Every structure is written in C-alpha cells, then in structure tokens.
Amino acid sequence: MSEQKSNETRQIALQTARSTNQRIDNVVSSSLARFHVSHGVGRMILLTLLAFVIFTIAAPQVFLNPLNLQNIAITSPEIGLLALAVMVALLTGGIDLSVVAIANLTTITISTLYSTIAATDEGLADSLGPVIVLVGFVVGLFGGFINGLLVSKVGITPILATLGTMQIFNGIAIVWTGGETLYGAPAMLNTVGTGAIAGIPLLFVVFIAVAVIIAVIINKTALGSTILLQGANPVAAKFSGIRTTRTLMSTYLISGALAALAGILIISRNPTASADYGSSYVLLVIVIAILGGTNPTGGFGTVLGVVLATLTLQIVSSGFNIVRLSSYEYAIAQGVILIGVMVIDQVTRNRQRSAVLKQRKLKVQLQAKDSNQ
Amino acid sequence: MSNTDSTAPDRSVPVLEARNIVKTYGGVTALKGVSLTLTSGHVHCLAGENGCGKSTLIKIISGAERPDSGEILIDGVSHPFMTPKKAIQLGIQVIYQDFSLFPNLTVAENIVLTSAVAQKRKTFSLAQSRPRAHAIVQELGLTLNLDAYVETLSVADRQLTAICRALINDARVIIMDEPTTALTHTEVDRLFALVRKLQARGVALMFVSHKLEEALSISQDITILRSGDRVSSGSATDFDRRSISRHMTGRDIDESRVINPPQYDERPVLEVHALTRMGEFENITFDLHRGEILGITGLLGSGRSEIAESLFGVLPAESGDTTVNGSKVHIRSIRDAIDAGIGYVPEDRLTQGLFLDKSIADNMIASSLDKYRMKNHLLDNKRIARTISVFFDKLHIKAPNVSAPVRSLSGGNAQRVVLAKWLANQPQILILNGPTVGVDVGSKEEILTLLRAEAAHGMGLIVISDDVPELVSVCNRIIVIQQGRLTSSFTGDEIQVDAIQERMSA
Ligand SMILES: Nc1ncnc2c1ncn2[C@@H]1O[C@H](COP(=O)(O)OP(=O)(O)OP(=O)(O)O)[C@@H](O)[C@H]1O
Ligand SMILES: [Mg+2]
C-alpha cells in the first residue's frame, strides 16, 4: 500500500519536474530567439571591439592618439549616413545606388551657390548660409523623389532605377563642374565641420542624432512598420492595406534626405565639391549596410547594426593607414570581413542547431529510461 | 521502381514503417515517439488537431526534416539518413501542405520535374515530358493550362498541379498532406477515383485532411495524433466522424446550426447592386445587414472568389454599385475598400495573407497600424501589445510566444494569424474566403463561434466556402453562384446541407 503511494508521489514528482523542465526550456529558447533577432547587433559590437583591440595592440601610440580617434569620428559620419540611406532602401527589398551621386549634387549645389554670391558680396553669401544649405538639401531630396517616382509609380526595379539615376546625377555633376573641383562653402558649415562638444566632433554628434531619428522612424512609427512589412512580403502588404506607392516614395525620400545630409557633412568637413568625390563609396556603403545585419532581400535590419558596421570599417581603414597598408589592401579587408562574418554566422547557426539536437536526444533517452522503469 | 505493378497487392506487407519518431523544434516538441505503418494497397488516414505534428511526420518520412530519434524503414530496411532525393528514388511521393512548387516554372515542368529525379536523370527535356504531364491531367479530367507559370495560378490549380506531380510517378508510397483544401466535390471525386486505382495497383497511401467525412470515405486505416503523441489507431471501420474528433480534441464537437438574428437597421451595412466584371461575374445583387453572416458558395471557377476580390478592390468591378451604410463607395483599390470599412481574409494565405518571416505579432498588427498612431505620430506600443495578446489567446494560437515567426507555425495556426490580423482591424464588413481551410474540427468550431460573436457585436460578415455544412452551421443566409451568376438564395428553414449541395451542382 505505502509502496504504491510512494510510487505515486514519485510519479507526480517526476511529472512536475518534467513540466518545470519544459517551462524552463521554453523560457530559454524564447530568450534565445530574442537574442537571435538582435544577433546582428551583438556580433557587430564584438567585431567593433575586436578591430579596436587589434589596432590598439598593433600601434598603441598612433592608434590611441586623440587625433586619430577624432579622425575616425570625423570621417565616419558621412559614410554612416550613406550606409543608412542604402539600408532604408534595402529594408523594402530595394536598393539605392545613387546615394553618393546625390550627396555630390548637394555639395556642388551648395558650393556653386555660395561662390556665385560670394563673388559679389562675401558677407551676404555667408549670411545666406542656412538658405544655401537648405537649397542643397532640397536638391538631394529631389534626387530621392525621382528615385521614388521611378520605383513606386513607374514600377522600375530599384537596382535598375537607381543605377540609371546614379549615372544621370553623376553626369549632371560632371557637366556642371566641368570635372573641376569647386571651392567655397558658407562659414557656418565650417563651424559644424570643425566644432566639437566635450571633445566629440560636431559631425559625429549630428551623425548619432540622425541615426537615432532613423531608428525611431523604423521602429516606432507606422511608416517604419510598413517599410519592414513591404520588404517582407509585398503582396501580403498590399492585401493588408499598406499603400505601396506611398511607402516606397517615403523610403526613397528618406534615402535621398540621408544622402543630402551626408553631402552637407562632406562639404562641412572640407569646403570643396567635386563630381567624383567618394567614387569608391557606393560599394563600401552597401557592404556596411549588409555587414550591419540588413537583410538584402528586405524586411529586416537595425540602425545600430549599421552604425557599428560603419565604425568597424572606419577603424580598420584608419588602422590600415597606420600600419601602412594601401587602400587596395583595405578593399581586400572589406571583402574578407564581410564574407568572414557571413561564414561565421552560418557556422554558428548550424552548430547551435546540432547542439540543441544533441541535448534533445539525451533528454529523450533519459525520458525513455524513465518510462521503462 | 515499377516492379510493384506486377505483384498483387499484398495486404499484410508493410511498405513503410515509422518507428518512435521524435522531433523537437527549439522548445516545441512536435513528435513524441510516433509509430505508424503504411501497407501496400491501403490508404492510411492521419488525423489530429492543428499543430499535432502531422506535417512534421510527413516531412521526416520524405527526408525534408531529420528526426531527433527513431527510424524509418522501407521494405524492412532502415534509412537513417533519408534525403528528399533518396525518398523520391525509393518511390515516395509527397503532396506537401504548402505544395512546394516552383513558381517560375510552368505547370508541365513542375509536374514532370520530380520524375526526372526519380529516374536519376541529370537532364530532362520539356518536349519529351509534356505528353506525360498531359496524360495525367487528362486522366484526372482537369482543365489545367500546362503552359501557365505556377505563380499565376489560383490556389486550387496549384494544388491540382502538386497532385499531378505526385501521381505521375510510379510511386510505391504516396503521401498527401491536406491535398483537397482548395478543391470542391468534383475534383475530389476524381482524385479519389484515381486513388482507388492506385490502391488496386498496390500503392500505399497516406492521407491527411481536416475534412473528416472525406478522410473516412477513402481510408482503411487510421492513426490519430494529439500533441505529438499517437492516441489511437486502427481500422477505419471502427471510427466515425464523432469518435475521430473526440480522439483528436478530447471533447465532443458541436457542429449544430447556431445563428443570431441580424440588426435590421434602416439601411443594410452593405448593398451590392448589379456588380459586373465581364467573363468573371455578372449582375450580382445582394445586401448584408449588421450582425448578419452571409454565405457565398459555388463550384471552383464559379466566380465566388472574384466577387469577393472585387469588393475588396483587388479586381475592381467594371459596373454596378456598392453602397456602405447608405453611401455609395467607389472601390478602385484595396485601400479604397479598407477605407470604406471592408476587410478581407484571402484564400491564398501563404502569399497574400502572411509575412512568413515576420513574427506573429507583426503579422497581427499589419492591417491596423493606422489605428495605433498616437498624436506624436509614434505607434502606441503598449496598446498594440495588449491587442496582440488578446487575439493570441482568443484564437488559441499554438506557439511559444508572439515573437515566433509565422513560418514556424503549423498550417491551421497560420490561418488563425490571418484571421487575427483582420479581427484586430475591426472592419464594419469582413469578407472571409475559406476562413477554416486547413483548420481542425475543434478549432473550426471555435472560429465559427468567434465569427458569431463578431456578428453579435454588429459586424457584417460574408463567408465564402465550399464547406456547405460549415456555412449551414453559421450563416443567416446563403447565396449560390454558378458560372458568374447568382442563381439561388437560401434563408431560414431552407438552409439544409443537402438542398444546397444539390443546387450547387445542378
Ligand atoms: N520549422 C519549425 N520551427 C519551429 N516549430 C515548428 C517548425 N515546424 C513546425 N513546428 C511546430 O511543430 C508543431 C507541429 O507542426 P505540424 O506542421 O507538424 O502540425 P500539423 O499537424 O501538420 O498541423 P496542421 O493541421 O495545422 O497542418 C507545431 O507546434 C509547430 O508550431
Ligand atoms: Mg500540417
């Protein structure tokens, strides 16, 4: 009698243990799942730190020099904004190849306007600074509008539409400048370009502020949600009542605005403008956007990931400079980092899966033993 | 693989045996040691609630998934490392629940493709294979356009293509995971005629369907799963609809007709007058009151889905009037329809209804984002989270949590996510095209109860379905569409399964 009872209690205890086990399992796996979503960010933090540590060890005197760190903080913003511009387009399942061309149009507009006015009255040109910068911004925004029109209204594949506009914008810029470098920019931009708050360059502050705004748009607004859904499944987006045209138009406007801002930062840093500035940036910013965890087919991506990817590549770039490696070697490094991260991603995913499997198998065997007894 | 043709069907030979199959996905145990035997010349019905592990078992048998433990034996030989290719070469053909077709290939190419794999050929020529595809389409008496690209097909035609692909090969084992969800009587009858032929040839078949009558009529053996466990199995003659659903759900299912009277306001919530889209439907006139559930039924290609898509702005009508709450609306796009207060649960949930890689939460809120915009233009995430958890619970979605991607859900649970998306939107008029397709009997009852509750709160609902018993159990009124025309309408006591079915095929 008592033996039966103890058997029963044992049974109950076993069952409770099992269900608790199950519950813990659920919690663990759901938090694992959550980790996986921000996985892109986690790995980028590691990678940024790694790059930092490597060059600190390789050339501590030069690399950790405040001047060098400032330099990184000054060159990152323009590239970061361009990468964010590409990322926003990638989120909808598109791409924007024209971002660098748009940035150059903005710088050229600003420089031309300034020097034309300054030729007669320099004081007036400087006091009109805000207006001139605004006009430059609007020109960039207009470039984004053209992209949006072609993609959303006309329905041209984004890669082709923006390849076309990239050529057009570039062509316009070359014809306009005659291939020469233009000099001159409003004095206010110089303040932005050289200023600092608590030792942090103003350019970098602007970059972070804009990144935060983009993150808020993507994660906290209806527009952001529709951008992500549009990229995840355009047909289902349509059937859910998402206004495809409006969403895509907004996307390319944002992308154009970011490119224009990048242009403003470029000319703030150095009061010149030319049609072929940053010709190697197009591929670089795509690499950064994808390295930052943006899904190239759309629907997924984080601003933080892209910001960190920007920093990583800038750290590597400056580090290469310090240890006297050429820009060609830097190009190789970009490719290696991108592919390396993708490979590690794939391997860890497989390893995780098989680890879970092994654990399960063990558990099932134990359970089988339990039930045999 | 065709040597079985000569041997007489031996009733006792197990062609395929699954032993103690265990499969887990993260925290979810999909199968907890399931065994099952397929015999030559028998149809084996696999039944169970949504998410109980049916498709998982099938994917393991076909090598698409690897089990955690357990083994698959074919002709008594264990195959520990099954792959889809090997399964096809061993003569196992599967009609997957999501069809697994190539959208960028034509119907004919899709139909013959796996047979090239089965014959271990490295290349295959369409010219040579087209006649074979044609033959199977003929044998099933179908009107499938062999040269159409699969991405352009309706769900029903895609399903028929998947069926043809499985049947064209000299398979020894044919597994059908809900092959009839989009089909009506006629096609199902033809499919079953062919199944019987295959049976006589000694093929072993497995059949999964939530249409229990259908499953019972074709099967000899039954296995019932519940939460990954086998709870019952035996000869089909020992089961009936009622006992199967009791084994599946652990309770008795009430499928009786329960309806509430609509609110007869001054004007109906929806009035459709002489709606026409040439070649699809003509002169369709009906109205819908608040709190009313209107059923629309008809054969495949009758135009019933097109009417719904036209009201939702997918295929705008060419002429006719639509009036919502007494004021005329012009529906030229989906957005127009939604702004007019119309929602639509589409038939094709995989491409039109769901964002498969997005979470359950993201999917549920997709059509109501505008409703959660605060004054400062940000989304009210607290309210969103509340809505999501309400519908997650209300629809009993089987998933670890709302951040699980929809791709990891079973078919029936994915259907609930689409429903939740539109219930969360709270439109005045909700059109549902096949709302319980692929949903198990128990949940079907729950979903119908939910629809009744929405009606009681004043929503006007249109349910399009060829599941006449379902319509009978929930609709105040049923209209029948034949060749694009509204040919009859049933109300009150006229609503009887037999009468309607007779009228449909008349
Ligand atoms: N890839 C996956 N990742 C995580 N969980 C999964 C995955 N595939 C299936 N599952 C889970 O496994 C369980 C069994 O799913 P399965 O698709 O086999 O159900 P089913 O019996 O076919 O249901 P239905 O009748 O709805 O089609 C479900 O709880 C489902 O959520
Ligand atoms: Mg299934």
Short mmCIF file of C-alpha atoms in Angstrom, two decimals, chain B residues 83-351:
data_model
loop_
_atom_site.label_atom_id
_atom_site.label_comp_id
_atom_site.label_asym_id
_atom_site.label_seq_id
_atom_site.Cartn_x
_atom_site.Cartn_y
_atom_site.Cartn_z
CA THR B 83 17.03 12.90 -48.04
CA PRO B 84 14.24 14.13 -50.31
CA LYS B 85 16.16 12.87 -53.32
CA LYS B 86 16.59 9.42 -51.86
CA ALA B 87 12.94 9.31 -50.84
CA ILE B 88 11.86 10.11 -54.37
CA GLN B 89 14.19 7.46 -55.74
CA LEU B 90 12.76 4.94 -53.29
CA GLY B 91 9.34 5.68 -54.74
CA ILE B 92 7.95 8.02 -52.08
CA GLN B 93 5.95 10.92 -53.43
CA VAL B 94 4.58 13.70 -51.26
CA ILE B 95 1.98 16.37 -51.83
CA TYR B 96 3.13 18.96 -49.30
CA GLN B 97 0.68 21.15 -47.47
CA ASP B 98 2.32 24.24 -48.97
CA PHE B 99 2.60 22.46 -52.35
CA SER B 100 6.37 23.19 -52.69
CA LEU B 101 6.11 24.03 -56.36
CA PHE B 102 8.47 26.15 -58.43
CA PRO B 103 6.55 29.36 -59.14
CA ASN B 104 8.82 30.31 -62.03
CA LEU B 105 8.29 27.06 -63.93
CA THR B 106 5.25 26.06 -65.93
CA VAL B 107 2.65 23.56 -64.78
CA ALA B 108 4.03 20.88 -67.12
CA GLU B 109 7.60 21.43 -65.95
CA ASN B 110 6.55 21.23 -62.32
CA ILE B 111 4.61 18.04 -62.92
CA VAL B 112 7.48 16.16 -64.58
CA LEU B 113 10.38 17.54 -62.60
CA THR B 114 10.50 15.03 -59.77
CA SER B 115 10.18 12.11 -62.12
CA ALA B 116 13.49 13.21 -63.63
CA VAL B 117 14.92 12.99 -60.14
CA ALA B 118 13.31 9.62 -59.59
CA GLN B 119 14.89 8.24 -62.73
CA LYS B 120 18.27 9.64 -61.70
CA ARG B 121 18.46 11.62 -64.90
CA LYS B 122 20.80 14.57 -64.97
CA THR B 123 18.90 16.47 -67.64
CA PHE B 124 15.34 16.48 -68.71
CA SER B 125 13.61 17.74 -71.79
CA LEU B 126 10.33 19.53 -71.60
CA ALA B 127 9.35 18.50 -75.11
CA GLN B 128 9.58 14.85 -74.15
CA SER B 129 7.85 15.24 -70.86
CA ARG B 130 4.92 17.40 -71.85
CA PRO B 131 2.86 14.43 -73.18
CA ARG B 132 3.24 12.70 -69.81
CA ALA B 133 2.00 15.76 -67.99
CA HIS B 134 -0.85 15.97 -70.45
CA ALA B 135 -1.79 12.34 -69.83
CA ILE B 136 -2.12 12.73 -66.07
CA VAL B 137 -4.16 15.91 -66.42
CA GLN B 138 -6.44 14.03 -68.81
CA GLU B 139 -6.75 11.06 -66.50
CA LEU B 140 -7.89 13.34 -63.70
CA GLY B 141 -10.24 15.10 -66.10
CA LEU B 142 -8.79 18.51 -65.26
CA THR B 143 -8.69 21.72 -67.24
CA LEU B 144 -5.20 22.82 -66.26
CA ASN B 145 -3.21 25.02 -68.62
CA LEU B 146 0.05 23.11 -68.86
CA ASP B 147 1.99 26.11 -70.13
CA ALA B 148 0.91 28.58 -67.47
CA TYR B 149 3.51 29.62 -64.92
CA VAL B 150 2.66 28.33 -61.48
CA GLU B 151 2.96 31.79 -59.90
CA THR B 152 -0.01 32.92 -61.98
CA LEU B 153 -2.28 30.07 -60.85
CA SER B 154 -5.11 30.09 -58.34
CA VAL B 155 -4.62 28.13 -55.14
CA ALA B 156 -6.84 25.34 -56.43
CA ASP B 157 -4.87 24.97 -59.64
CA ARG B 158 -1.61 24.96 -57.71
CA GLN B 159 -2.97 22.20 -55.54
CA LEU B 160 -4.00 20.23 -58.63
CA THR B 161 -0.52 20.69 -60.07
CA ALA B 162 1.01 19.34 -56.87
CA ILE B 163 -1.36 16.36 -57.02
CA CYS B 164 -0.48 15.64 -60.64
CA ARG B 165 3.22 15.79 -59.81
CA ALA B 166 2.86 13.16 -57.12
CA LEU B 167 0.67 10.90 -59.21
CA ILE B 168 2.68 10.95 -62.43
CA ASN B 169 5.48 8.88 -60.97
CA ASP B 170 5.26 5.16 -60.44
CA ALA B 171 5.33 5.76 -56.76
CA ARG B 172 5.06 2.99 -54.20
CA VAL B 173 4.10 5.36 -51.43
CA ILE B 174 2.04 8.49 -51.94
CA ILE B 175 1.59 10.86 -49.04
CA MET B 176 -0.98 13.61 -49.30
CA ASP B 177 -0.86 16.42 -46.75
CA GLU B 178 -4.25 18.12 -46.99
CA PRO B 179 -4.48 17.73 -50.76
CA THR B 180 -8.08 18.85 -51.08
CA THR B 181 -8.24 22.12 -49.11
CA ALA B 182 -8.88 24.26 -52.18
CA LEU B 183 -10.87 21.71 -54.17
CA THR B 184 -14.61 21.14 -54.49
CA HIS B 185 -16.56 17.90 -54.76
CA THR B 186 -15.95 17.34 -58.43
CA GLU B 187 -12.17 17.44 -58.23
CA VAL B 188 -12.14 15.48 -55.00
CA ASP B 189 -14.26 12.74 -56.56
CA ARG B 190 -11.89 12.46 -59.50
CA LEU B 191 -8.88 12.40 -57.21
CA PHE B 192 -10.45 9.64 -55.15
CA ALA B 193 -11.25 7.59 -58.24
CA LEU B 194 -7.57 7.73 -59.12
CA VAL B 195 -6.57 6.91 -55.55
CA ARG B 196 -8.65 3.75 -55.75
CA LYS B 197 -6.92 2.79 -58.99
CA LEU B 198 -3.52 3.29 -57.37
CA GLN B 199 -4.65 1.25 -54.40
CA ALA B 200 -5.58 -1.61 -56.66
CA ARG B 201 -2.10 -1.39 -58.12
CA GLY B 202 -0.67 -1.92 -54.65
CA VAL B 203 0.44 1.61 -53.84
CA ALA B 204 0.49 2.52 -50.16
CA LEU B 205 -1.11 5.89 -49.48
CA MET B 206 -1.30 8.28 -46.58
CA PHE B 207 -3.96 10.94 -46.43
CA VAL B 208 -4.21 13.95 -44.16
CA SER B 209 -7.36 16.05 -44.13
CA HIS B 210 -9.43 18.02 -41.72
CA LYS B 211 -12.49 17.15 -43.79
CA LEU B 212 -13.21 14.04 -41.77
CA GLU B 213 -16.01 12.68 -43.96
CA GLU B 214 -13.71 12.77 -46.92
CA ALA B 215 -10.91 11.11 -44.99
CA LEU B 216 -13.20 8.36 -43.72
CA SER B 217 -14.62 7.63 -47.14
CA ILE B 218 -11.22 6.89 -48.67
CA SER B 219 -9.18 5.35 -45.83
CA GLN B 220 -8.84 1.83 -44.48
CA ASP B 221 -6.52 2.59 -41.56
CA ILE B 222 -6.50 5.50 -39.17
CA THR B 223 -3.91 6.97 -36.86
CA ILE B 224 -4.85 9.86 -34.62
CA LEU B 225 -2.24 12.16 -33.11
CA ARG B 226 -2.63 14.58 -30.26
CA SER B 227 0.18 16.98 -29.30
CA GLY B 228 2.75 14.74 -30.91
CA ASP B 229 1.51 11.50 -29.36
CA ARG B 230 -0.35 8.71 -31.06
CA VAL B 231 -3.60 8.48 -29.13
CA SER B 232 -5.45 5.98 -31.23
CA SER B 233 -5.11 3.85 -34.30
CA GLY B 234 -6.95 1.07 -36.02
CA SER B 235 -9.22 0.18 -38.87
CA ALA B 236 -11.31 2.95 -40.36
CA THR B 237 -14.47 0.94 -39.92
CA ASP B 238 -14.10 1.27 -36.14
CA PHE B 239 -14.29 5.06 -36.30
CA ASP B 240 -16.80 7.66 -37.25
CA ARG B 241 -16.67 11.43 -37.52
CA ARG B 242 -17.69 11.88 -33.94
CA SER B 243 -15.23 9.42 -32.45
CA ILE B 244 -12.34 10.77 -34.50
CA SER B 245 -12.99 14.31 -33.38
CA ARG B 246 -13.30 13.14 -29.79
CA HIS B 247 -9.94 11.39 -30.00
CA MET B 248 -8.41 14.44 -31.65
CA THR B 249 -9.67 17.03 -29.23
CA GLY B 250 -10.68 15.10 -26.14
CA ARG B 251 -14.20 16.53 -26.23
CA ASP B 252 -17.39 16.36 -28.23
CA ILE B 253 -17.68 18.87 -31.05
CA ASP B 254 -20.94 20.66 -31.54
CA GLU B 255 -21.49 21.39 -35.19
CA SER B 256 -25.15 22.27 -34.97
CA ARG B 257 -26.60 25.36 -36.57
CA VAL B 258 -26.49 28.36 -34.25
CA ILE B 259 -27.44 31.73 -35.62
CA ASN B 260 -28.37 35.08 -34.16
CA PRO B 261 -30.83 37.47 -35.79
CA PRO B 262 -29.17 40.37 -37.64
CA GLN B 263 -29.88 44.02 -36.81
CA TYR B 264 -32.33 45.26 -39.38
CA ASP B 265 -31.33 48.91 -39.49
CA GLU B 266 -32.85 51.33 -41.92
CA ARG B 267 -30.19 50.53 -44.50
CA PRO B 268 -28.07 47.42 -44.71
CA VAL B 269 -24.39 47.89 -43.98
CA LEU B 270 -23.54 46.69 -47.49
CA GLU B 271 -25.63 46.85 -50.65
CA VAL B 272 -24.27 45.43 -53.85
CA HIS B 273 -26.21 46.18 -56.99
CA ALA B 274 -25.67 44.67 -60.44
CA LEU B 275 -21.95 44.19 -59.87
CA THR B 276 -20.33 43.01 -63.08
CA ARG B 277 -16.89 42.09 -64.32
CA MET B 278 -17.24 40.53 -67.73
CA GLY B 279 -16.04 36.97 -68.01
CA GLU B 280 -15.95 36.60 -64.23
CA PHE B 281 -19.32 37.53 -62.77
CA GLU B 282 -22.38 39.38 -63.93
CA ASN B 283 -25.22 41.27 -62.39
CA ILE B 284 -24.60 40.28 -58.79
CA THR B 285 -27.04 41.89 -56.38
CA PHE B 286 -27.29 41.26 -52.65
CA ASP B 287 -27.20 43.08 -49.36
CA LEU B 288 -25.79 42.45 -45.92
CA HIS B 289 -27.05 43.71 -42.59
CA ARG B 290 -25.14 44.42 -39.46
CA GLY B 291 -24.85 41.30 -37.40
CA GLU B 292 -25.59 39.10 -40.38
CA ILE B 293 -23.45 36.27 -41.68
CA LEU B 294 -23.96 35.74 -45.38
CA GLY B 295 -22.63 32.61 -47.02
CA ILE B 296 -21.48 32.56 -50.63
CA THR B 297 -20.86 29.20 -52.21
CA GLY B 298 -20.38 27.74 -55.65
CA LEU B 299 -18.10 25.42 -57.56
CA LEU B 300 -14.48 26.19 -58.38
CA GLY B 301 -14.30 28.88 -61.02
CA SER B 302 -17.90 29.91 -60.45
CA GLY B 303 -16.77 33.44 -59.72
CA ARG B 304 -17.39 33.44 -55.96
CA SER B 305 -13.82 34.43 -55.11
CA GLU B 306 -13.74 37.05 -57.86
CA ILE B 307 -16.81 38.73 -56.35
CA ALA B 308 -15.02 38.99 -53.04
CA GLU B 309 -11.82 40.25 -54.65
CA SER B 310 -13.81 42.85 -56.50
CA LEU B 311 -15.48 44.10 -53.32
CA PHE B 312 -12.01 44.32 -51.76
CA GLY B 313 -10.59 46.26 -54.71
CA VAL B 314 -8.20 43.58 -55.97
CA LEU B 315 -10.15 43.16 -59.21
CA PRO B 316 -12.31 46.29 -59.36
CA ALA B 317 -15.77 45.74 -60.83
CA GLU B 318 -16.50 47.13 -64.28
CA SER B 319 -20.00 48.23 -63.47
CA GLY B 320 -22.53 48.13 -60.69
CA ASP B 321 -22.92 49.97 -57.41
CA THR B 322 -21.57 49.28 -53.97
CA THR B 323 -23.12 51.09 -51.03
CA VAL B 324 -21.78 51.02 -47.50
CA ASN B 325 -24.01 52.35 -44.73
CA GLY B 326 -26.21 54.09 -47.25
CA SER B 327 -23.46 55.99 -49.04
CA LYS B 328 -22.09 54.96 -52.38
CA VAL B 329 -18.43 53.95 -52.48
CA HIS B 330 -16.11 53.58 -55.45
CA ILE B 331 -13.74 50.75 -54.83
CA ARG B 332 -10.83 51.02 -57.24
CA SER B 333 -8.08 49.70 -54.96
CA ILE B 334 -7.59 47.68 -51.82
CA ARG B 335 -7.05 50.89 -49.91
CA ASP B 336 -10.44 52.21 -51.06
CA ALA B 337 -12.06 49.05 -49.73
CA ILE B 338 -10.32 49.28 -46.38
CA ASP B 339 -11.19 52.96 -46.07
CA ALA B 340 -14.81 52.02 -46.76
CA GLY B 341 -14.63 49.62 -43.82
CA ILE B 342 -14.18 46.34 -45.66
CA GLY B 343 -11.70 43.66 -44.61
CA TYR B 344 -10.75 40.51 -46.49
CA VAL B 345 -9.25 37.24 -45.35
CA PRO B 346 -7.81 35.90 -48.62
CA GLU B 347 -7.87 32.36 -49.82
CA ASP B 348 -4.15 32.28 -50.55
CA ARG B 349 -2.81 32.78 -47.07
CA LEU B 350 0.82 31.99 -47.83
CA THR B 351 1.38 34.77 -50.33
#
